Amino acid sequence: MAPDHGAYTGAFIDFGEAEEDVTLEAIEQFETMVGKHQAIIASSSYWGEQDFPSKNLNVIWQHHSLPLVFWSPWDRPYEQNTGPDRFNLNSIIAGAWDKYIDDWANAAKAFGKPMIVVFANEMNGDWFPWSGTYYGGNQPANEEKTKWKGPETFKAAYRHVVDRVRACGASNIKWMFHTNNYSSPLDTWNFAPAYYPGPDYADWLGLSVYGQQYKDEASADIPSLVDWPYKEMSGLDPTKPIMIAEWGTGEFPPGNKAEWIRQGLELFRSRYPRIRAAVYWHERWQNEEGYYSNLRVNSSVESLQAYREGVSNPDWLANLLFRPLAKK
């Protein structure tokens, strides 16, 4: 599924509060705007909805794009920084949600087409309720004090989910272990490697890389955002493809969003050879203070032009590459 050379283009296209209002019209409008077909289209399947997004995935697949699904154990109203809810990791480990997991897996099997699934992304960030912060954090999980309760609880839940899905026969799913580029809190126990469930549980390695999302944040260039986490993720496995599973930045003066986008689309190809896809987070939201965080590629004429020019490089692949399954 991952290309041997080049990288797939991809996008999340402002699909609503639950990130699941996928429409063909929105996808086509985005592609017309940026001048390129998107090989990957991302959307979410929050556990609070208690369903499988068959309609969304069929729209994406019939558009000849690969679905990337963020399968998040999160309940309404989907607010960050609120701590665990009814889908807490301990309840998952205990089997409280096995029926839902099995139903979702069986629906995925019935869908039958290739898809990439992320279970509980950005677990090294304390804004999501599945963060290790809420599950013992840095408390030792072994006598050598080389493992910690927070990450170990996450890994147990992750493996439980993947094992059940596989037991249902949903072999069309490729799994991605997806972390944030920086950890919060910034401590060894909370770094991405502590959460890694092992090579048997991840086909892709994913990173979220955001620039300035709020007006009081500092603006940082791509190398300062990607160099260290790329090295960290590369160290988890020598061969697995890496995806920039989310990336984007707001339009805040005097920052130069156009240059940031241009730099990303260039360096993802040239500086980081393991990157095989990048999914732009095309979204805009209003903050409590009244101003907007506008990550959309068309937040300015200059930003859109930078994106169009960047993805026009033939190394950015618009079409999916599949290999025939090996005969048994």
XYZ file of C-alpha atoms in Angstrom:
328
model
C 0.000 0.000 0.000
C 2.846 2.421 0.770
C 4.700 3.674 -2.328
C 8.359 2.755 -2.749
C 9.083 6.250 -4.007
C 7.278 9.512 -3.431
C 4.420 10.124 -1.022
C 0.640 10.169 -1.160
C -1.273 13.422 -0.980
C -4.098 13.504 1.546
C -6.514 15.773 3.371
C -9.091 16.091 6.098
C -11.663 18.546 4.715
C -13.523 20.160 7.629
C -16.057 17.348 7.989
C -17.940 18.817 10.972
C -17.938 18.547 14.765
C -17.613 14.762 14.821
C -15.312 14.852 11.765
C -17.608 12.473 9.892
C -19.764 14.613 7.577
C -18.021 13.322 4.478
C -19.443 14.435 1.136
C -18.276 13.918 -2.413
C -18.956 17.594 -3.096
C -16.521 18.719 -0.381
C -13.814 16.378 -1.636
C -14.208 17.439 -5.261
C -14.258 21.137 -4.362
C -11.033 20.748 -2.391
C -9.323 18.866 -5.203
C -10.385 21.437 -7.780
C -9.056 24.188 -5.524
C -5.635 22.592 -4.969
C -5.327 21.158 -8.470
C -4.693 17.557 -7.433
C -6.573 14.387 -6.603
C -6.118 13.291 -2.989
C -4.907 9.722 -2.598
C -5.995 9.674 1.071
C -9.106 11.198 2.640
C -9.255 11.303 6.444
C -12.335 11.279 8.665
C -13.244 10.106 12.156
C -15.347 7.395 13.726
C -15.902 8.438 17.343
C -17.059 5.735 19.706
C -19.790 8.055 20.943
C -21.583 7.542 17.633
C -21.655 3.750 18.168
C -21.719 2.981 14.462
C -19.484 2.115 11.524
C -19.068 4.856 8.871
C -19.999 2.716 5.861
C -21.497 5.603 3.895
C -18.429 7.797 4.385
C -15.997 5.078 3.430
C -17.945 4.187 0.306
C -17.938 7.838 -0.786
C -14.175 7.979 -0.305
C -13.453 4.639 -1.959
C -15.722 5.288 -4.937
C -13.757 8.503 -5.410
C -10.657 6.295 -5.784
C -9.140 7.488 -2.514
C -7.957 5.490 0.488
C -9.940 6.025 3.714
C -7.950 6.995 6.788
C -10.151 6.575 9.866
C -9.407 8.036 13.287
C -11.221 5.532 15.510
C -11.343 7.409 18.793
C -12.737 6.107 22.131
C -14.386 9.442 22.858
C -17.897 10.382 23.940
C -20.002 13.421 23.199
C -19.652 16.382 23.421
C -16.094 15.614 22.184
C -14.386 18.274 24.271
C -10.656 18.184 24.867
C -8.966 18.539 28.271
C -11.858 16.928 30.163
C -10.369 13.561 31.130
C -11.689 10.021 30.651
C -15.337 9.296 29.851
C -17.352 6.079 29.602
C -14.944 4.764 26.961
C -12.008 4.909 29.354
C -9.101 2.580 28.659
C -9.716 0.371 31.685
C -13.268 -0.343 30.540
C -11.946 -1.295 27.104
C -9.382 -3.656 28.621
C -12.083 -5.190 30.836
C -14.187 -6.013 27.770
C -17.041 -3.577 28.391
C -17.024 -2.511 24.740
C -16.264 -5.831 23.065
C -19.644 -6.041 21.340
C -19.208 -2.593 19.811
C -15.646 -3.435 18.754
C -16.788 -6.704 17.177
C -19.715 -5.033 15.406
C -17.392 -2.346 14.037
C -14.886 -4.977 12.945
C -17.527 -7.071 11.195
C -18.792 -3.985 9.375
C -15.231 -3.172 8.325
C -14.833 -6.714 7.034
C -18.096 -6.371 5.080
C -16.847 -3.073 3.615
C -13.991 -5.143 2.298
C -11.815 -2.452 0.762
C -8.412 -1.348 2.049
C -8.440 1.250 4.803
C -6.034 2.645 7.378
C -7.275 2.856 10.959
C -5.798 4.795 13.861
C -6.908 3.775 17.332
C -6.674 6.688 19.797
C -4.326 9.148 18.103
C -1.965 11.577 19.869
C -1.988 9.557 23.091
C 1.165 11.387 24.214
C -0.849 14.609 24.452
C -2.831 15.297 27.624
C -5.708 16.931 25.728
C -7.297 13.580 24.820
C -9.009 11.331 27.417
C -6.872 8.318 26.446
C -3.650 10.088 27.438
C -1.447 8.106 29.798
C -1.628 11.096 32.123
C -5.024 9.868 33.306
C -3.978 6.246 33.862
C -1.152 6.377 36.344
C 1.161 8.534 34.280
C 4.753 8.037 35.377
C 4.058 5.505 38.124
C 6.398 2.511 37.633
C 4.850 -0.545 35.999
C 7.835 -2.864 36.611
C 10.588 -3.297 39.196
C 13.247 -1.901 36.871
C 11.178 1.288 36.495
C 11.605 1.162 32.722
C 7.872 1.002 32.063
C 5.128 3.295 33.284
C 1.489 2.705 34.134
C 0.058 5.343 31.807
C 1.651 4.065 28.585
C 1.268 0.417 29.630
C -2.473 0.893 30.119
C -2.730 2.472 26.677
C -0.809 -0.386 25.062
C -3.041 -2.967 26.716
C -6.174 -1.233 25.400
C -4.661 -0.790 21.924
C -3.699 -4.462 21.669
C -7.086 -5.562 22.983
C -8.862 -3.597 20.256
C -6.591 -4.720 17.422
C -6.701 -8.350 18.524
C -10.504 -8.377 18.552
C -10.755 -6.705 15.149
C -8.343 -9.209 13.654
C -10.200 -12.102 15.266
C -13.289 -10.962 13.366
C -11.383 -11.296 10.097
C -11.117 -7.617 9.102
C -7.879 -8.186 7.206
C -8.532 -5.187 4.947
C -7.431 -2.862 7.771
C -3.899 -1.514 8.040
C -3.147 -0.086 11.483
C -1.295 3.156 12.170
C 0.354 4.082 15.465
C -0.137 7.855 15.498
C 1.491 10.219 18.004
C 1.843 13.964 18.346
C 5.177 15.457 17.320
C 5.748 16.703 20.880
C 4.643 15.173 24.166
C 2.603 16.920 26.837
C 3.783 16.616 29.539
C 7.290 16.665 28.115
C 8.801 13.809 30.089
C 10.500 10.515 29.204
C 7.628 8.357 30.421
C 5.289 10.187 28.014
C 7.452 10.043 24.889
C 6.096 8.140 21.892
C 8.296 5.008 22.274
C 6.749 4.291 25.681
C 3.344 3.908 23.990
C 4.434 1.812 21.016
C 2.414 -1.437 21.080
C 5.002 -3.359 19.072
C 5.682 -4.117 15.397
C 2.849 -6.640 15.121
C 0.324 -3.924 15.944
C 1.305 -1.193 13.492
C 1.658 -1.156 9.714
C 2.261 2.603 9.521
C 3.820 5.103 11.927
C 2.043 8.455 12.068
C 2.821 11.964 13.304
C 0.749 15.077 13.863
C 2.710 18.207 12.972
C 1.057 21.565 13.547
C 2.504 25.023 13.278
C 0.862 28.022 14.900
C -2.761 27.169 15.739
C -3.487 30.110 18.060
C -2.443 33.742 17.902
C -0.496 33.582 21.179
C 1.582 30.594 20.033
C 5.056 30.891 18.601
C 5.591 30.089 14.957
C 8.085 27.290 14.265
C 9.603 26.018 11.038
C 9.268 22.462 9.752
C 12.723 21.161 10.810
C 12.212 22.259 14.409
C 8.816 20.523 14.432
C 9.766 17.327 12.619
C 13.478 16.495 13.015
C 13.314 15.004 16.518
C 9.965 13.162 16.297
C 10.917 11.789 12.871
C 14.103 10.364 14.380
C 12.103 9.024 17.320
C 9.535 7.309 15.096
C 12.194 5.956 12.739
C 13.836 4.325 15.740
C 10.718 2.295 16.504
C 11.075 0.208 13.354
C 13.615 0.288 10.514
C 11.198 -0.277 7.633
C 7.630 0.790 8.420
C 6.382 3.746 6.360
C 5.840 7.047 8.148
C 2.861 9.293 7.529
C 2.401 12.918 8.467
C -1.114 11.985 9.510
C -2.109 15.559 10.323
C -0.380 18.793 9.428
C -1.414 22.407 9.130
C -0.930 25.921 10.445
C -3.056 28.987 11.011
C -2.922 32.313 9.197
C -1.627 34.775 11.800
C 0.307 37.940 10.981
C 3.221 38.416 10.854
C 3.756 34.684 10.299
C 4.363 33.376 6.805
C 1.941 30.488 6.328
C 2.683 30.231 2.624
C 6.374 29.670 3.281
C 5.572 27.117 6.022
C 3.409 25.101 3.612
C 6.004 25.378 0.870
C 8.714 24.204 3.248
C 6.629 21.255 4.430
C 5.836 19.977 0.961
C 9.493 20.244 -0.009
C 11.129 18.803 3.130
C 8.657 15.969 3.623
C 10.028 14.658 0.323
C 13.707 15.579 0.567
C 14.731 15.704 4.242
C 12.664 12.800 5.598
C 12.966 9.803 3.233
C 10.699 7.494 5.269
C 7.645 9.740 4.829
C 5.205 8.110 2.424
C 2.093 10.280 2.894
C 1.030 13.658 4.275
C -2.566 14.537 5.202
C -3.319 18.258 5.408
C -5.824 19.336 8.091
C -8.046 21.736 6.138
C -10.153 23.192 8.951
C -11.247 26.511 10.443
C -12.741 27.111 13.897
C -13.688 30.001 16.148
C -12.009 30.268 19.541
C -13.559 31.429 22.823
C -11.904 34.830 22.414
C -13.803 35.339 19.169
C -10.959 35.074 16.666
C -10.575 32.232 14.169
C -7.894 29.624 13.746
C -7.882 29.175 9.992
C -5.771 26.220 8.947
C -7.435 25.912 5.549
C -5.084 25.943 2.599
C -7.044 28.824 1.072
C -6.854 31.108 4.113
C -4.961 33.454 1.792
C -4.146 33.617 -1.894
C -0.480 33.093 -1.064
C -1.091 30.006 1.075
C -3.227 28.352 -1.570
C -0.669 29.086 -4.248
C 2.073 27.565 -2.094
C 0.053 24.392 -1.607
C -0.875 24.113 -5.289
C 2.730 24.564 -6.373
C 4.035 22.148 -3.757
C 1.729 19.226 -4.528
C 2.233 19.675 -8.269
C 5.620 17.999 -7.861
C 5.345 14.483 -9.323
C 6.786 13.015 -6.120
C 3.414 13.837 -4.528
C 1.305 10.921 -5.673
C -2.375 11.410 -6.423
C -3.194 7.796 -7.223
C -3.055 4.742 -4.999
C -0.602 1.951 -5.628
C -1.626 -1.592 -4.772
C 0.291 -4.829 -5.051
C -1.379 -8.188 -5.682
C -1.764 -10.373 -2.618
C 0.778 -13.158 -2.347
C -0.600 -16.594 -3.119
C -0.725 -18.983 -0.187
